[in-house]
Short mmCIF file of C-alpha atoms in Angstrom, two decimals:
data_model
loop_
_atom_site.label_atom_id
_atom_site.label_comp_id
_atom_site.label_asym_id
_atom_site.label_seq_id
_atom_site.Cartn_x
_atom_site.Cartn_y
_atom_site.Cartn_z
CA MET N 105 226.23 67.61 195.95
CA LEU N 106 229.72 66.64 197.16
CA ASP N 107 231.15 69.33 194.87
CA PHE N 108 233.79 70.61 197.29
CA VAL N 109 236.75 69.28 195.28
CA THR N 110 235.97 71.04 192.00
CA ARG N 111 234.17 74.11 193.38
CA SER N 112 236.08 76.52 195.59
CA GLN N 113 234.82 78.10 198.75
CA ALA N 114 233.37 81.57 198.12
CA TYR N 115 231.83 84.10 200.46
CA PRO N 116 229.54 86.90 199.29
CA PRO N 117 231.71 89.75 197.95
CA LYS N 118 232.50 92.51 200.43
CA ARG N 119 232.24 96.16 199.53
CA PRO N 120 235.62 97.93 199.26
CA ALA N 121 236.97 98.85 202.68
CA ASP N 122 237.21 102.58 201.97
CA ALA N 123 233.56 102.66 200.87
CA ARG N 124 232.06 100.54 203.64
CA ALA N 125 234.00 102.42 206.34
CA ARG N 126 231.91 105.51 205.58
CA ASP N 127 228.52 104.03 206.51
CA PHE N 128 226.82 101.52 208.79
CA ARG N 129 225.36 99.30 206.07
CA GLU N 130 226.23 95.62 206.04
CA ILE N 131 229.56 95.08 204.38
CA ALA N 132 228.73 92.10 202.12
CA ALA N 133 226.29 91.72 199.28
CA PRO N 134 223.84 88.79 199.52
CA PHE N 135 224.31 85.64 197.48
CA VAL N 136 222.43 85.58 194.21
CA PRO N 137 220.53 82.29 193.66
CA GLU N 138 223.26 80.71 191.53
CA GLN N 139 225.93 81.47 194.13
CA GLY N 140 223.80 80.25 197.00
CA ALA N 141 223.05 76.96 195.28
CA GLU N 142 226.67 76.45 194.24
CA GLN N 143 228.05 77.03 197.72
CA ALA N 144 225.39 74.84 199.35
CA ALA N 145 226.29 72.07 196.89
CA ARG N 146 229.80 71.92 198.36
CA CYS N 147 228.42 70.15 201.45
CA SER N 148 229.85 66.64 201.77
CA GLN N 149 226.65 65.31 203.42
CA CYS N 150 228.86 63.49 205.91
CA GLY N 151 227.46 60.76 208.10
CA VAL N 152 228.31 62.59 211.32
CA PRO N 153 227.50 66.28 210.74
CA TYR N 154 229.93 68.02 213.05
CA CYS N 155 228.53 71.36 211.87
CA ALA N 156 225.17 70.52 213.45
CA VAL N 157 226.77 69.01 216.55
CA HIS N 158 228.71 72.23 217.21
CA CYS N 159 225.75 74.51 216.52
CA PRO N 160 224.12 75.38 219.88
CA LEU N 161 220.71 75.08 218.20
CA HIS N 162 221.66 71.79 216.49
CA ASN N 163 220.28 73.16 213.24
CA HIS N 164 219.69 70.59 210.48
CA ILE N 165 222.49 72.14 208.45
CA PRO N 166 223.33 69.40 205.90
CA ASP N 167 219.61 68.90 205.18
CA TRP N 168 218.83 72.53 204.39
CA LEU N 169 222.09 72.85 202.46
CA ARG N 170 220.96 69.98 200.26
CA LEU N 171 217.54 71.58 199.73
CA ALA N 172 219.17 74.91 198.87
CA ALA N 173 221.50 73.21 196.39
CA GLU N 174 218.45 71.63 194.72
CA GLY N 175 216.71 75.01 194.50
CA ARG N 176 214.04 74.01 197.06
CA LEU N 177 214.48 77.18 199.05
CA ARG N 178 211.08 77.27 200.68
CA GLU N 179 211.61 73.81 202.13
CA ALA N 180 215.12 74.82 203.17
CA PHE N 181 213.70 77.83 205.00
CA GLU N 182 211.02 75.79 206.76
CA LEU N 183 213.63 73.32 207.98
CA SER N 184 215.98 76.09 209.09
CA ASN N 185 213.13 77.90 210.82
CA ALA N 186 212.10 74.73 212.66
CA THR N 187 215.04 74.98 215.07
CA SER N 188 215.75 78.72 215.13
CA THR N 189 213.57 81.76 215.66
CA MET N 190 216.12 84.03 213.97
CA PRO N 191 218.06 82.17 211.26
CA GLU N 192 218.79 85.27 209.17
CA ILE N 193 220.19 86.98 212.27
CA CYS N 194 222.37 84.01 213.23
CA GLY N 195 223.55 83.83 209.63
CA ARG N 196 224.81 87.38 210.00
CA ILE N 197 226.31 87.53 213.48
CA CYS N 198 227.20 84.01 214.63
CA PRO N 199 230.95 83.37 214.79
CA GLN N 200 230.66 80.51 212.28
CA ASP N 201 234.44 80.20 212.18
CA ARG N 202 234.29 79.01 215.80
CA LEU N 203 231.10 76.94 215.50
CA CYS N 204 229.58 75.24 212.44
CA GLU N 205 232.09 76.23 209.76
CA GLY N 206 235.02 75.74 212.08
CA ASN N 207 233.94 72.12 212.51
CA CYS N 208 233.03 71.40 208.88
CA VAL N 209 234.49 68.10 207.72
CA ILE N 210 235.72 69.46 204.40
CA GLU N 211 237.47 72.26 206.29
CA PHE N 212 239.48 69.52 208.00
CA SER N 213 240.33 68.05 204.59
CA GLY N 214 241.82 71.32 203.39
CA HIS N 215 239.12 72.30 200.91
CA GLY N 216 237.64 75.18 202.90
CA ALA N 217 234.43 74.97 204.93
CA VAL N 218 231.00 75.30 203.41
CA THR N 219 229.92 78.94 203.79
CA ILE N 220 227.07 77.92 206.08
CA GLY N 221 226.31 81.33 207.57
CA ALA N 222 226.06 83.07 204.21
CA VAL N 223 223.75 80.35 202.87
CA GLU N 224 221.59 80.54 206.02
CA LYS N 225 221.25 84.30 205.56
CA TYR N 226 220.47 83.85 201.85
CA ILE N 227 217.75 81.28 202.52
CA THR N 228 215.87 83.34 205.11
CA ASP N 229 216.28 86.70 203.37
CA THR N 230 214.74 85.02 200.33
CA ALA N 231 211.91 83.75 202.53
CA TRP N 232 211.16 87.27 203.74
CA ALA N 233 211.28 88.65 200.21
CA GLU N 234 208.98 85.93 198.88
CA GLY N 235 206.46 86.14 201.74
CA TRP N 236 207.20 82.68 203.09
CA VAL N 237 207.65 83.93 206.66
CA THR N 238 204.20 83.33 208.06
CA PRO N 239 202.55 85.40 210.82
CA LEU N 240 202.90 84.23 214.39
CA GLU N 241 199.77 82.17 215.06
CA PRO N 242 198.88 81.78 218.74
CA GLY N 243 197.64 78.38 219.85
CA PRO N 244 194.32 77.85 221.61
CA ALA N 245 194.14 80.23 224.59
CA THR N 246 195.33 78.61 227.82
CA GLY N 247 194.19 81.40 230.12
CA ARG N 248 197.74 81.71 231.45
CA SER N 249 199.71 84.95 231.55
CA ILE N 250 203.50 85.08 231.32
CA GLY N 251 205.80 88.02 231.94
CA VAL N 252 209.20 88.12 230.25
CA ILE N 253 211.76 90.56 231.67
CA GLY N 254 214.18 91.45 228.91
CA ALA N 255 213.54 91.83 225.18
CA GLY N 256 216.83 90.38 223.97
CA PRO N 257 217.25 87.16 221.97
CA ALA N 258 216.54 84.81 224.90
CA GLY N 259 213.42 86.67 225.98
CA LEU N 260 212.11 87.13 222.45
CA THR N 261 212.64 83.48 221.57
CA ALA N 262 210.85 82.27 224.69
CA ALA N 263 208.04 84.77 224.10
CA GLU N 264 207.51 83.47 220.57
CA TYR N 265 207.28 79.82 221.58
CA LEU N 266 205.09 80.57 224.58
CA ARG N 267 202.71 82.65 222.47
CA GLU N 268 202.51 79.83 219.92
CA ALA N 269 201.52 77.58 222.85
CA GLY N 270 198.51 79.82 223.50
CA HIS N 271 199.72 81.81 226.50
CA GLU N 272 199.26 85.54 226.98
CA VAL N 273 202.77 87.01 226.87
CA HIS N 274 203.98 90.40 228.09
CA VAL N 275 207.59 91.49 227.50
CA TYR N 276 209.11 94.18 229.75
CA ASP N 277 212.27 96.04 228.71
CA ARG N 278 214.06 99.13 229.98
CA HIS N 279 214.84 100.47 226.51
CA ASP N 280 212.54 102.36 224.18
CA ARG N 281 212.86 99.63 221.56
CA ALA N 282 212.84 95.85 221.90
CA GLY N 283 215.69 93.64 220.71
CA GLY N 284 218.29 94.06 223.43
CA LEU N 285 221.78 93.75 222.02
CA LEU N 286 220.33 92.97 218.60
CA THR N 287 218.98 96.52 218.48
CA TYR N 288 221.39 98.54 220.58
CA GLY N 289 224.55 96.48 221.01
CA ILE N 290 225.41 95.16 217.54
CA PRO N 291 226.32 97.76 214.90
CA GLY N 292 224.44 98.00 211.62
CA PHE N 293 227.44 96.94 209.54
CA LYS N 294 226.95 93.47 211.05
CA LEU N 295 223.18 93.54 211.51
CA GLU N 296 221.11 96.23 209.82
CA LYS N 297 218.27 97.30 212.06
CA PRO N 298 215.37 96.64 209.62
CA VAL N 299 216.32 92.94 209.88
CA VAL N 300 215.59 93.09 213.62
CA VAL N 301 212.56 95.37 213.31
CA ARG N 302 210.69 93.01 210.99
CA ARG N 303 211.09 90.19 213.54
CA LEU N 304 209.79 92.42 216.31
CA GLU N 305 206.83 93.54 214.24
CA ARG N 306 205.94 89.91 213.57
CA LEU N 307 205.93 89.16 217.31
CA ALA N 308 203.79 92.19 218.13
CA ALA N 309 201.35 91.33 215.35
CA GLY N 310 201.04 87.86 216.89
CA GLY N 311 199.73 89.31 220.13
CA ILE N 312 202.87 89.61 222.24
CA VAL N 313 202.54 92.79 224.30
CA PHE N 314 205.67 94.92 224.64
CA HIS N 315 206.16 97.28 227.59
CA GLN N 316 209.04 99.56 226.58
CA GLY N 317 210.82 101.90 228.94
CA PHE N 318 209.78 99.63 231.80
CA GLU N 319 212.40 99.11 234.47
CA VAL N 320 211.79 96.42 237.06
CA GLY N 321 212.50 97.91 240.45
CA ARG N 322 211.45 101.37 239.34
CA ASP N 323 208.09 100.87 237.62
CA ALA N 324 207.22 97.69 239.53
CA ASP N 325 209.17 95.31 241.71
CA LEU N 326 209.43 91.60 241.06
CA ALA N 327 206.70 90.78 243.58
CA ALA N 328 204.23 93.00 241.69
CA LEU N 329 205.00 91.25 238.42
CA ARG N 330 204.65 87.85 240.06
CA ALA N 331 201.20 88.86 241.21
CA ARG N 332 200.33 90.04 237.71
CA HIS N 333 201.38 86.85 235.87
CA ASP N 334 201.18 83.07 236.28
CA ALA N 335 204.90 82.73 235.56
CA LEU N 336 207.86 85.01 234.95
CA LEU N 337 211.02 84.67 232.89
CA ILE N 338 214.10 86.73 233.72
CA ALA N 339 216.16 87.17 230.56
CA THR N 340 217.88 90.47 231.21
CA GLY N 341 221.30 89.53 229.89
CA VAL N 342 224.45 90.99 231.48
CA TYR N 343 225.14 94.66 230.90
CA ARG N 344 227.45 95.94 233.63
CA PRO N 345 230.95 96.49 232.22
CA LYS N 346 233.78 94.68 233.92
CA PRO N 347 235.70 97.31 235.89
CA ILE N 348 239.19 98.36 234.92
CA ASP N 349 241.08 99.17 238.11
CA LEU N 350 243.75 101.50 236.79
CA PRO N 351 244.77 105.06 237.63
CA GLY N 352 242.67 107.55 235.66
CA ALA N 353 239.94 105.09 234.67
CA GLU N 354 237.25 107.45 235.95
CA ARG N 355 238.38 110.42 233.85
CA GLU N 356 236.53 112.09 231.03
CA GLY N 357 237.12 110.36 227.72
CA VAL N 358 237.31 106.83 229.19
CA VAL N 359 233.99 105.14 228.36
CA ALA N 360 232.42 101.69 228.55
CA ALA N 361 231.99 99.74 225.32
CA LEU N 362 228.27 99.10 225.66
CA ASP N 363 227.52 102.74 226.47
CA TYR N 364 229.45 103.68 223.35
CA LEU N 365 227.70 101.14 221.11
CA ILE N 366 224.22 101.95 222.45
CA ALA N 367 224.78 105.66 221.75
CA SER N 368 225.98 104.90 218.23
CA ASN N 369 223.05 102.60 217.50
CA ARG N 370 220.59 105.15 218.86
CA ALA N 371 222.04 107.59 216.36
CA ASP N 372 220.98 105.17 213.60
CA PHE N 373 217.40 105.69 214.82
CA GLY N 374 217.77 109.47 214.74
CA THR N 375 218.84 110.26 218.31
CA PRO N 376 221.68 112.84 218.37
CA LEU N 377 225.05 111.29 219.20
CA PRO N 378 226.40 112.70 222.51
CA PRO N 379 229.84 114.31 222.06
CA ALA N 380 231.34 111.94 224.65
CA PHE N 381 230.61 109.00 222.33
CA ASP N 382 231.53 110.67 219.04
CA ALA N 383 234.91 109.49 217.74
CA ALA N 384 235.05 111.98 214.86
CA GLY N 385 238.56 113.41 214.57
CA LYS N 386 239.73 111.65 217.74
CA ARG N 387 242.57 109.26 218.42
CA VAL N 388 240.73 106.19 219.67
CA VAL N 389 242.17 103.34 221.74
CA VAL N 390 240.00 100.27 222.40
CA ILE N 391 241.02 97.88 225.15
CA GLY N 392 239.98 94.25 224.69
CA GLY N 393 240.05 91.41 222.18
CA GLY N 394 236.50 90.07 221.99
CA ASP N 395 233.72 90.64 219.50
CA THR N 396 232.54 93.72 221.41
CA ALA N 397 235.98 95.27 221.00
CA MET N 398 235.79 94.55 217.27
CA ASP N 399 232.40 96.26 217.11
CA CYS N 400 233.88 99.30 218.86
CA VAL N 401 236.95 99.70 216.65
CA ARG N 402 234.89 99.39 213.47
CA THR N 403 232.27 101.81 214.78
CA ALA N 404 234.98 104.36 215.57
CA VAL N 405 236.28 104.09 212.01
CA ARG N 406 232.80 104.86 210.67
CA GLN N 407 232.41 107.82 212.99
CA GLY N 408 235.47 109.36 211.37
CA ALA N 409 238.16 108.74 213.99
CA ALA N 410 241.60 110.15 213.22
CA SER N 411 243.13 106.82 214.22
CA VAL N 412 241.92 103.60 215.85
CA GLN N 413 244.17 101.26 217.83
CA CYS N 414 243.24 98.11 219.73
CA LEU N 415 245.23 96.86 222.72
CA TYR N 416 244.99 93.19 223.56
CA ARG N 417 247.05 91.41 226.20
CA ARG N 418 247.43 88.13 224.29
CA ASP N 419 248.46 87.46 220.70
CA ARG N 420 246.27 87.18 217.64
CA ALA N 421 245.98 83.39 217.85
CA ASN N 422 244.66 83.56 221.41
CA MET N 423 242.13 86.34 221.13
CA PRO N 424 238.48 85.42 221.81
CA GLY N 425 236.98 87.51 219.01
CA SER N 426 236.23 86.30 215.50
CA GLN N 427 239.25 86.23 213.21
CA ARG N 428 237.00 87.39 210.38
CA GLU N 429 236.12 90.49 212.35
CA VAL N 430 239.81 91.18 212.98
CA ALA N 431 240.47 90.90 209.24
CA ASN N 432 237.56 93.22 208.46
CA ALA N 433 238.86 95.75 210.99
CA GLU N 434 242.39 95.63 209.59
CA GLU N 435 241.06 96.20 206.08
CA GLU N 436 239.26 99.27 207.39
CA GLY N 437 242.41 100.76 208.91
CA VAL N 438 242.43 99.56 212.53
CA GLU N 439 245.85 98.95 214.08
CA PHE N 440 246.13 96.01 216.49
CA ILE N 441 248.79 96.14 219.17
CA TRP N 442 249.07 92.57 220.35
CA LEU N 443 250.60 91.45 223.63
CA SER N 444 250.01 94.77 225.35
CA ALA N 445 247.96 95.94 228.32
CA PRO N 446 247.09 99.39 229.72
CA THR N 447 248.58 100.51 233.03
CA ALA N 448 247.14 104.03 233.44
CA PHE N 449 245.28 106.84 231.71
CA GLU N 450 246.79 110.32 231.55
CA GLY N 451 245.02 113.65 231.36
CA ASP N 452 241.51 114.78 232.22
CA PRO N 453 240.05 114.72 229.62
CA VAL N 454 242.21 111.74 228.71
CA ARG N 455 245.16 112.48 226.41
CA ALA N 456 247.18 109.25 226.55
CA VAL N 457 247.21 105.60 227.57
CA ARG N 458 250.23 104.22 229.34
CA ALA N 459 250.75 100.57 228.44
CA ARG N 460 253.13 97.68 228.91
CA ALA N 461 254.29 94.97 226.56
CA MET N 462 253.25 91.45 227.56
CA ARG N 463 254.36 87.90 226.83
CA LEU N 464 252.57 84.59 227.20
CA GLY N 465 253.69 82.56 230.19
CA SER N 466 252.45 79.30 231.68
CA PRO N 467 248.87 78.12 231.10
CA ASP N 468 246.24 79.16 233.63
CA ALA N 469 243.40 76.98 234.99
CA SER N 470 241.53 77.24 231.68
CA GLY N 471 244.53 76.03 229.70
CA ARG N 472 245.23 79.41 228.09
CA ARG N 473 248.73 80.82 228.50
CA ARG N 474 248.70 83.58 231.07
CA PRO N 475 249.90 87.03 229.96
CA GLU N 476 252.75 88.45 232.02
CA PRO N 477 254.52 91.82 231.74
CA VAL N 478 257.77 92.23 229.86
CA PRO N 479 260.41 93.97 231.97
CA GLU N 480 261.07 97.53 230.77
CA GLY N 481 258.32 97.14 228.19
CA ASP N 482 256.44 100.36 228.94
CA PHE N 483 255.16 102.63 226.18
CA THR N 484 252.57 105.38 225.68
CA LEU N 485 249.79 105.86 223.13
CA GLU N 486 248.16 109.21 222.47
CA ALA N 487 244.39 109.02 222.87
CA ASP N 488 241.37 111.33 223.00
CA LEU N 489 238.83 108.53 223.51
CA VAL N 490 239.45 105.24 225.32
CA ILE N 491 236.83 102.50 225.07
CA GLN N 492 236.89 99.68 227.63
CA ALA N 493 235.69 96.40 226.09
CA LEU N 494 236.71 93.90 228.74
CA GLY N 495 233.43 92.00 229.00
CA PHE N 496 230.30 92.22 231.12
CA ASP N 497 229.10 91.25 234.57
CA PRO N 498 225.52 90.80 235.80
CA GLU N 499 223.77 93.63 237.58
CA ASP N 500 222.71 93.08 241.19
CA LEU N 501 219.24 91.78 240.35
CA PRO N 502 218.13 90.89 243.90
CA LEU N 503 218.75 94.50 244.88
CA ALA N 504 217.46 96.06 241.65
CA PHE N 505 214.30 93.95 241.59
CA GLY N 506 213.60 94.25 245.32
CA ALA N 507 213.79 90.46 245.60
CA ALA N 508 216.35 89.45 248.21
CA GLU N 509 215.20 85.82 247.92
CA LEU N 510 216.53 85.62 244.36
CA ARG N 511 219.68 83.52 244.70
CA VAL N 512 222.78 84.26 242.67
CA THR N 513 226.19 82.72 242.15
CA ARG N 514 229.38 84.36 243.38
CA TRP N 515 229.62 85.95 239.92
CA GLY N 516 226.15 87.45 240.23
CA THR N 517 224.43 85.22 237.68
CA LEU N 518 221.08 83.73 238.66
CA ILE N 519 221.00 80.24 240.13
CA VAL N 520 218.49 77.95 238.43
CA GLU N 521 217.54 74.32 238.84
CA PRO N 522 219.17 72.75 235.75
CA ALA N 523 216.31 70.36 235.02
CA THR N 524 213.59 73.03 235.17
CA MET N 525 215.42 76.39 234.75
CA VAL N 526 213.44 77.67 237.77
CA THR N 527 215.14 80.19 240.06
CA SER N 528 214.91 80.16 243.84
CA LEU N 529 211.46 81.75 243.52
CA PRO N 530 208.60 79.42 242.49
CA GLY N 531 207.23 80.21 239.06
CA VAL N 532 210.16 82.50 238.23
CA PHE N 533 212.42 81.12 235.50
CA ALA N 534 215.67 82.48 234.06
CA ALA N 535 217.55 81.96 230.81
CA GLY N 536 220.28 83.42 228.65
CA ASP N 537 223.34 85.37 229.73
CA ILE N 538 221.89 86.18 233.15
CA VAL N 539 222.33 82.46 233.89
CA ARG N 540 225.33 81.40 231.79
CA GLY N 541 227.25 84.70 231.80
CA ALA N 542 228.14 86.79 228.77
CA SER N 543 227.88 84.54 225.74
CA LEU N 544 226.70 84.36 222.13
CA VAL N 545 223.33 85.33 220.67
CA VAL N 546 222.88 81.78 219.38
CA TRP N 547 223.21 80.42 222.91
CA ALA N 548 220.62 82.93 224.12
CA ILE N 549 218.23 81.69 221.42
CA ARG N 550 218.89 78.10 222.49
CA ASP N 551 218.22 78.97 226.13
CA GLY N 552 215.02 80.80 225.17
CA ARG N 553 213.82 77.76 223.26
CA ASP N 554 214.61 75.43 226.16
CA VAL N 555 213.04 77.56 228.89
CA ALA N 556 209.84 78.05 226.88
CA ALA N 557 209.30 74.29 226.80
CA LYS N 558 209.98 74.01 230.54
CA MET N 559 207.68 76.92 231.40
CA HIS N 560 204.89 75.46 229.27
CA ALA N 561 205.23 72.09 231.02
CA TRP N 562 205.26 73.75 234.45
CA LEU N 563 202.13 75.76 233.68
CA ALA N 564 200.34 72.66 232.40
CA ALA N 565 201.00 70.96 235.73
CA GLN N 566 199.55 73.80 237.82
CA THR N 567 196.04 73.19 239.12
CA THR N 568 195.24 76.80 239.99
CA LYS N 569 195.40 79.95 237.92
CA ARG N 570 196.28 83.50 238.85
CA VAL N 571 193.30 85.60 239.84
CA ALA N 572 193.50 88.89 237.96
CA ALA N 573 193.49 91.96 240.17
#
């Protein structure tokens, strides 16, 4: 251990950009055992592990790095798995540069952070290959039934813990496949779908019942589900795109990011790609600077776009997306136009984006410098497909679920009692993005873990059980 001075930081090698831009496979090869052990051995085993502190799951990172360095991979996996239901997924898609690796002590010393995410992925992929990932074993039956609305990372995590506690668990989701954004929102070059499918198969084999293509409000309202189960969890996430109030935004060729990504991911499962979401041969402009925007620009490259440009109103240093994803996109041919914002869309179908140069002014309430237009800074970009990636808002759940009593914030997120995670309806809990707003997968997993414990405690305190109809 403590080998960070003599051993350099190394990430798994990436495939050449021109080769990886032609398919949706993950872009990096896995660590081989020698590389995994060497990189894990760079950990300084510091007394205050800032990596763990800044991990939403508070994973025991230095401990499983030490075990991996010593070749004790099965123990490393068991320790990693003790705090996370999806370590190999977090190892792939977490923005480690903003979380664990960004707060690594040896990063501060100038030696380059431990490649925590790559080692985490290596440990759990090895566990799957070696058969160390055990089946989901339900606890002694409690006689309680729980309904989970939403099969994304928060819902799936809660379902797993609640099933392990012995409860009957039913998961309801509007899509034809479970996984939420893991399945339909994140492209395969970041998260290949078999990685998600094997997790889902493990949950189903453990007795969790999935109801696919089930839309609350259409197939049953919230009251009907409450009558069917002893407790409910709402973990729908936030899917409604933030509106862009500009002239021409409603025209053909201007699409929402999530609609675009869902269509592309469905194509990976064999569903024909609708022409409206096919970037082949088109001049593509993506508006936004978050991780969703990065997913869109890199997807467009793989679909064979003639050109891909990304407009973002702040500069590179102030963008919310991962800097690694920006670098990957640039390697693959994406052009970033910093300090620029759209003002209108021309043509129907769209043929151009009118835009304006921006500069950073005084800080706003969050402390970030506010973008402001540059006088006489107008310009035009040719475009055949414009993808809006400006973030997501919650859907109107009280209306959609037929539950006017369900209280929401002024942003539309569900109000919960912080100590219990219970909504305004008794026995109805909520977790994940539908409570905290659009956030990271790792935070959804954390929320799913927390709400499962609170739901289990609440059920244990109830003196009566639901009477099955």
